[in-house]
Amino acid sequence: MDKNSKSVTNLFIALTLLALITLVVSVNQKEGSNMLLAPGLLGEINQTNSLTIKTTGEKLVADIQKVGDKWVVVNAKNYPANLAAVRNFLLALSEAKILEETTSKAENYEKLGVSDITSKNVSSTLVEIINQNRMLNLLLGNLSSGNSTFVRRQNDKQSWRVSGSLNPGKETKDWLNRSIIDINPSEIKGLDIEHRDGEIVRIDKSDNKFILRGKSKDQVLKTPGILESLVGALTKLEFDEFNLASNFTSKQKNPLAKISIQMVNGIVLDIDAIDQDDSIWFIFNAKQSIEIIGINDGALNKKELETYLITEEINERLKNWAYKVPSYKSDWLIKRNADLINATT
């Protein structure tokens, strides 16, 4: 092969390699580089101190702020945030990878759900994240095939399809810690319901079975497991609505009923059931059934200390609030004796 032929061959190879490189780059740009949507966010989650969710018309869904070591929803009377929801959402964002470029034309944003939320009748959700190192503003759009989501950075024309179903809660309650208490029936040794008219329903535990005090031998419970169902209303108890306790206690001095739950760990949970505006609201207060001695000088045995700490945690979390719970729960907590026993013939 002469020198000129060799040069032509080398040039041809070089051009071929260049074409291949150009093709690969073009494909990568079209299909996405598999880069993270928010590089570095994973390592900054613990430094994040603000998460804001807004929807159409710049409607504020949740202004979630870290205050000290607690997360609260500012626009919901500073009620405690759902930590699992916050963390899971931040993790999903931190793991989202760019799969492909989509439109950069504003007239096509609506189809993907990534229009600015100032527009009317759009499905976009604006997420704002602030931590010590950055402010991240993302417009989250429609879910797409293959467990992916359309996304656009707020001030960027380019939109993307990224991995993961990034679908943040669009109602304020989605970001609240709606759990009130979760007491297993095995943790309860007794329960009293004292009604406004003086009637008392008293349930005790004997030989690991719940019994209705005051029931005569010839009286029969309506169903064999009815007492367990009543006590079970305290398992995984969540609220539908909440309000400040002061809005109720200042207006009503005589509750519909007073419920007292005696627990095997020495805690008594007192609940006031208050009827207001055709609804029943519940206010919780915990105390120790055992005498706490030497609390100021630290002379507590292990059981007393555990009881004290659990009681303090319950009151710190619930003391300022009143709750409306699902009716299938609240109806059990205000039962009367006649609701539990078959009528005599």
XYZ file of C-alpha atoms in Angstrom:
345
model
C 0.000 0.000 0.000
C 1.483 3.368 -1.001
C 1.663 6.397 1.243
C -1.343 8.145 -0.309
C -3.528 5.040 -0.027
C -2.543 4.645 3.593
C -3.453 8.263 4.319
C -6.843 7.859 2.668
C -7.478 4.702 4.671
C -6.548 6.417 7.936
C -8.759 9.371 7.065
C -11.646 7.033 6.302
C -11.183 5.261 9.652
C -10.987 8.566 11.484
C -14.154 9.847 9.818
C -15.929 6.583 10.584
C -14.926 6.772 14.265
C -16.027 10.409 14.393
C -19.396 9.479 12.904
C -19.840 6.711 15.451
C -18.906 9.014 18.316
C -21.328 11.652 17.013
C -24.073 9.013 16.751
C -23.461 7.792 20.316
C -23.468 11.333 21.686
C -26.648 12.108 19.764
C -28.375 8.990 21.111
C -27.206 9.741 24.634
C -28.524 13.282 24.432
C -31.859 12.063 23.118
C -32.298 9.172 25.503
C -30.784 10.892 28.497
C -27.429 10.424 30.188
C -28.840 8.524 33.173
C -27.599 11.360 35.359
C -29.333 12.212 38.589
C -32.023 14.883 38.464
C -30.691 16.420 41.676
C -27.049 15.388 42.099
C -25.858 15.505 45.689
C -29.339 15.719 47.205
C -29.057 12.274 48.782
C -26.138 13.382 50.930
C -27.950 16.597 51.862
C -31.282 15.181 52.995
C -30.393 15.535 56.665
C -29.455 19.178 56.033
C -32.751 19.951 54.305
C -34.828 22.364 56.379
C -37.680 23.365 54.083
C -40.038 21.601 51.691
C -42.885 23.493 50.043
C -45.615 22.017 47.838
C -47.800 24.224 45.631
C -50.379 23.444 42.957
C -52.466 25.251 40.330
C -52.856 28.963 40.892
C -49.914 28.848 43.317
C -52.173 27.276 45.918
C -50.119 26.350 48.967
C -50.545 22.699 49.899
C -47.847 22.347 52.526
C -45.156 24.607 53.937
C -43.045 22.060 55.793
C -40.260 23.459 57.959
C -37.683 21.923 60.260
C -37.874 23.647 63.636
C -35.112 22.400 65.906
C -35.280 18.629 65.612
C -38.951 18.590 64.587
C -40.733 18.920 61.257
C -43.969 20.906 61.263
C -46.503 21.977 58.641
C -46.574 25.743 59.091
C -49.811 26.324 57.186
C -51.554 23.718 59.391
C -51.081 25.463 62.720
C -47.536 24.067 62.971
C -48.894 20.553 63.350
C -46.237 17.776 63.268
C -45.378 16.639 59.755
C -45.478 13.068 58.519
C -41.759 12.329 58.710
C -42.063 9.165 56.632
C -43.824 11.067 53.820
C -41.196 13.834 53.851
C -38.238 11.481 53.924
C -39.622 9.074 51.311
C -40.348 11.929 48.932
C -36.874 13.454 49.339
C -35.306 10.034 48.820
C -37.333 9.474 45.649
C -36.188 12.844 44.301
C -32.563 12.169 45.210
C -32.653 8.831 43.352
C -34.482 10.095 40.241
C -32.388 9.716 37.069
C -32.832 11.561 33.805
C -34.014 9.023 31.235
C -34.547 11.293 28.244
C -35.065 14.841 27.099
C -38.638 15.752 26.308
C -40.039 19.048 25.092
C -38.509 22.483 25.507
C -41.465 24.227 23.860
C -43.864 26.019 26.190
C -46.880 25.095 24.061
C -46.204 21.419 24.814
C -45.769 21.737 28.577
C -49.437 21.208 29.353
C -49.437 17.818 27.628
C -46.698 16.624 30.014
C -48.119 18.428 33.038
C -45.068 20.683 33.539
C -46.641 24.096 32.917
C -46.014 26.935 35.341
C -48.523 26.760 38.191
C -49.523 30.371 37.535
C -51.420 29.010 34.537
C -55.035 27.987 34.968
C -56.281 24.427 34.890
C -52.849 22.792 34.913
C -51.877 19.601 36.698
C -48.351 20.651 37.637
C -47.019 20.527 41.179
C -44.255 22.915 42.215
C -41.800 21.527 44.738
C -39.350 23.857 46.467
C -36.532 22.376 48.542
C -34.108 24.433 50.606
C -31.093 23.145 52.489
C -27.748 24.559 53.524
C -26.304 24.232 50.035
C -29.080 24.818 47.534
C -32.556 25.845 46.550
C -34.230 23.393 44.178
C -37.425 24.309 42.320
C -39.041 21.533 40.308
C -42.288 21.302 38.363
C -43.496 17.713 38.647
C -45.827 16.624 35.894
C -47.683 13.558 34.709
C -46.601 10.040 35.487
C -45.306 8.188 32.467
C -44.727 4.613 31.413
C -42.061 2.480 33.047
C -42.398 4.028 36.507
C -41.293 7.490 35.419
C -42.366 11.133 35.691
C -42.156 14.237 33.515
C -40.217 17.021 35.239
C -39.035 20.536 34.470
C -36.842 22.806 36.526
C -38.901 25.937 37.151
C -36.660 28.392 35.307
C -35.497 25.990 32.603
C -37.161 25.544 29.207
C -36.066 21.909 28.915
C -38.253 19.174 30.375
C -37.263 15.603 31.140
C -38.620 12.158 31.764
C -37.040 10.859 34.947
C -37.185 7.575 36.805
C -39.586 7.043 39.688
C -43.203 7.949 40.379
C -42.746 11.445 41.796
C -46.277 12.074 42.948
C -46.328 14.263 46.085
C -49.475 14.583 48.153
C -51.677 17.390 46.865
C -53.715 17.841 50.057
C -52.393 19.301 53.278
C -53.455 16.240 55.272
C -51.168 14.093 53.119
C -48.211 15.754 54.855
C -49.489 15.559 58.439
C -48.696 12.892 61.005
C -52.295 11.712 61.365
C -51.533 9.016 63.920
C -52.935 9.786 67.373
C -52.359 6.586 69.323
C -51.860 2.924 68.576
C -52.729 0.782 71.597
C -52.978 -2.968 71.208
C -55.770 -4.593 73.277
C -53.083 -6.687 74.996
C -51.713 -3.442 76.497
C -55.040 -2.555 78.138
C -56.206 -3.830 81.503
C -59.328 -1.720 81.856
C -61.504 0.914 80.193
C -64.226 3.162 81.628
C -66.713 5.364 79.774
C -68.497 7.859 82.011
C -71.376 9.554 80.210
C -72.644 13.055 80.868
C -75.776 11.722 82.597
C -73.717 9.631 85.018
C -73.975 6.213 83.339
C -70.679 4.302 83.449
C -69.539 1.531 81.141
C -66.748 -0.377 82.865
C -64.657 -2.985 81.082
C -61.955 -4.951 82.884
C -59.601 -7.716 81.884
C -59.701 -11.043 83.682
C -57.712 -14.112 82.611
C -56.780 -12.251 79.419
C -60.451 -11.733 78.548
C -62.432 -8.505 78.663
C -65.521 -8.524 80.870
C -68.304 -5.978 81.310
C -68.671 -5.027 84.961
C -72.232 -4.725 86.209
C -73.604 -7.254 83.747
C -75.791 -9.817 85.511
C -75.385 -13.546 84.906
C -78.555 -13.752 82.851
C -77.547 -10.903 80.566
C -75.783 -11.751 77.303
C -73.433 -9.633 75.231
C -74.756 -8.770 71.789
C -71.819 -10.535 70.139
C -69.032 -12.635 71.679
C -66.279 -10.230 70.606
C -68.026 -6.922 71.136
C -65.819 -5.821 74.040
C -62.686 -6.610 72.056
C -64.072 -4.513 69.206
C -64.659 -1.582 71.554
C -61.163 -1.751 73.018
C -59.761 -2.298 69.520
C -60.957 1.169 68.490
C -57.774 2.462 70.119
C -55.569 0.511 67.705
C -54.104 2.627 64.893
C -56.340 5.578 65.760
C -55.890 8.399 63.225
C -57.663 11.714 62.815
C -59.776 12.999 59.957
C -59.584 16.580 61.233
C -57.767 18.409 64.005
C -58.081 21.732 65.791
C -56.658 23.525 68.786
C -57.872 22.009 72.046
C -58.389 25.500 73.451
C -61.185 26.080 70.930
C -63.196 23.370 72.721
C -62.175 23.362 76.367
C -62.916 27.067 76.725
C -66.474 26.589 75.437
C -67.564 23.351 77.062
C -67.049 22.331 80.670
C -69.207 19.198 80.595
C -68.022 16.709 77.939
C -70.328 14.227 76.270
C -68.298 11.460 77.887
C -65.059 10.894 79.746
C -63.075 7.830 78.722
C -60.319 6.386 80.885
C -57.971 3.686 79.593
C -55.848 1.879 82.163
C -52.775 0.324 80.595
C -50.617 -2.514 81.852
C -47.487 -0.307 81.798
C -48.927 1.970 84.468
C -50.218 4.749 82.224
C -53.772 6.051 82.293
C -54.989 7.736 79.126
C -57.900 10.093 79.746
C -60.017 11.216 76.791
C -62.719 13.876 76.788
C -65.361 13.330 74.100
C -66.863 16.724 73.223
C -69.932 17.203 71.056
C -69.869 20.374 69.019
C -71.513 21.365 65.722
C -72.936 17.864 65.178
C -69.461 16.332 65.498
C -67.563 14.552 68.238
C -64.054 15.718 69.076
C -61.570 14.006 71.377
C -58.952 15.569 73.662
C -56.243 13.335 75.146
C -54.252 13.496 78.363
C -51.893 10.877 79.809
C -50.895 10.376 83.428
C -49.247 7.748 85.611
C -51.360 5.323 87.586
C -48.366 4.536 89.785
C -47.017 7.190 92.151
C -43.885 8.775 90.798
C -41.591 9.390 93.757
C -38.424 11.448 93.713
C -38.935 12.805 90.230
C -36.951 15.926 91.052
C -33.954 14.128 92.505
C -33.893 11.357 89.897
C -34.724 8.559 92.336
C -36.841 6.586 89.871
C -36.770 2.881 89.307
C -36.690 1.621 85.718
C -40.453 1.031 85.430
C -41.302 4.447 86.853
C -38.853 6.162 84.547
C -40.198 4.398 81.441
C -43.763 5.242 82.441
C -42.855 8.868 83.052
C -41.038 9.270 79.727
C -43.836 7.642 77.698
C -46.414 9.828 79.452
C -44.430 12.960 78.718
C -44.053 11.989 75.063
C -47.803 11.414 74.671
C -48.715 14.714 76.288
C -46.081 16.674 74.399
C -47.473 15.343 71.128
C -51.230 15.526 71.859
C -51.865 18.033 74.633
C -52.634 21.065 72.447
C -54.959 19.364 70.005
C -58.516 18.156 69.582
C -59.286 15.446 67.040
C -62.199 14.262 64.950
C -61.755 10.573 64.161
C -63.602 8.272 61.737
C -67.120 7.474 62.948
C -66.450 3.733 62.928
C -63.918 4.479 65.690
C -65.671 7.277 67.580
C -68.965 5.373 67.809
C -67.234 2.632 69.814
C -65.668 5.063 72.269
C -69.034 6.442 73.423
C -70.947 3.173 73.740
C -73.488 2.676 76.512
C -74.248 -0.535 78.396
C -77.413 -1.032 76.358
C -75.296 -0.965 73.179
C -73.306 -3.945 74.447
C -75.974 -6.142 76.040
C -78.953 -7.848 74.413
C -82.282 -6.419 75.480
C -84.105 -8.645 78.000
C -87.412 -10.114 76.926
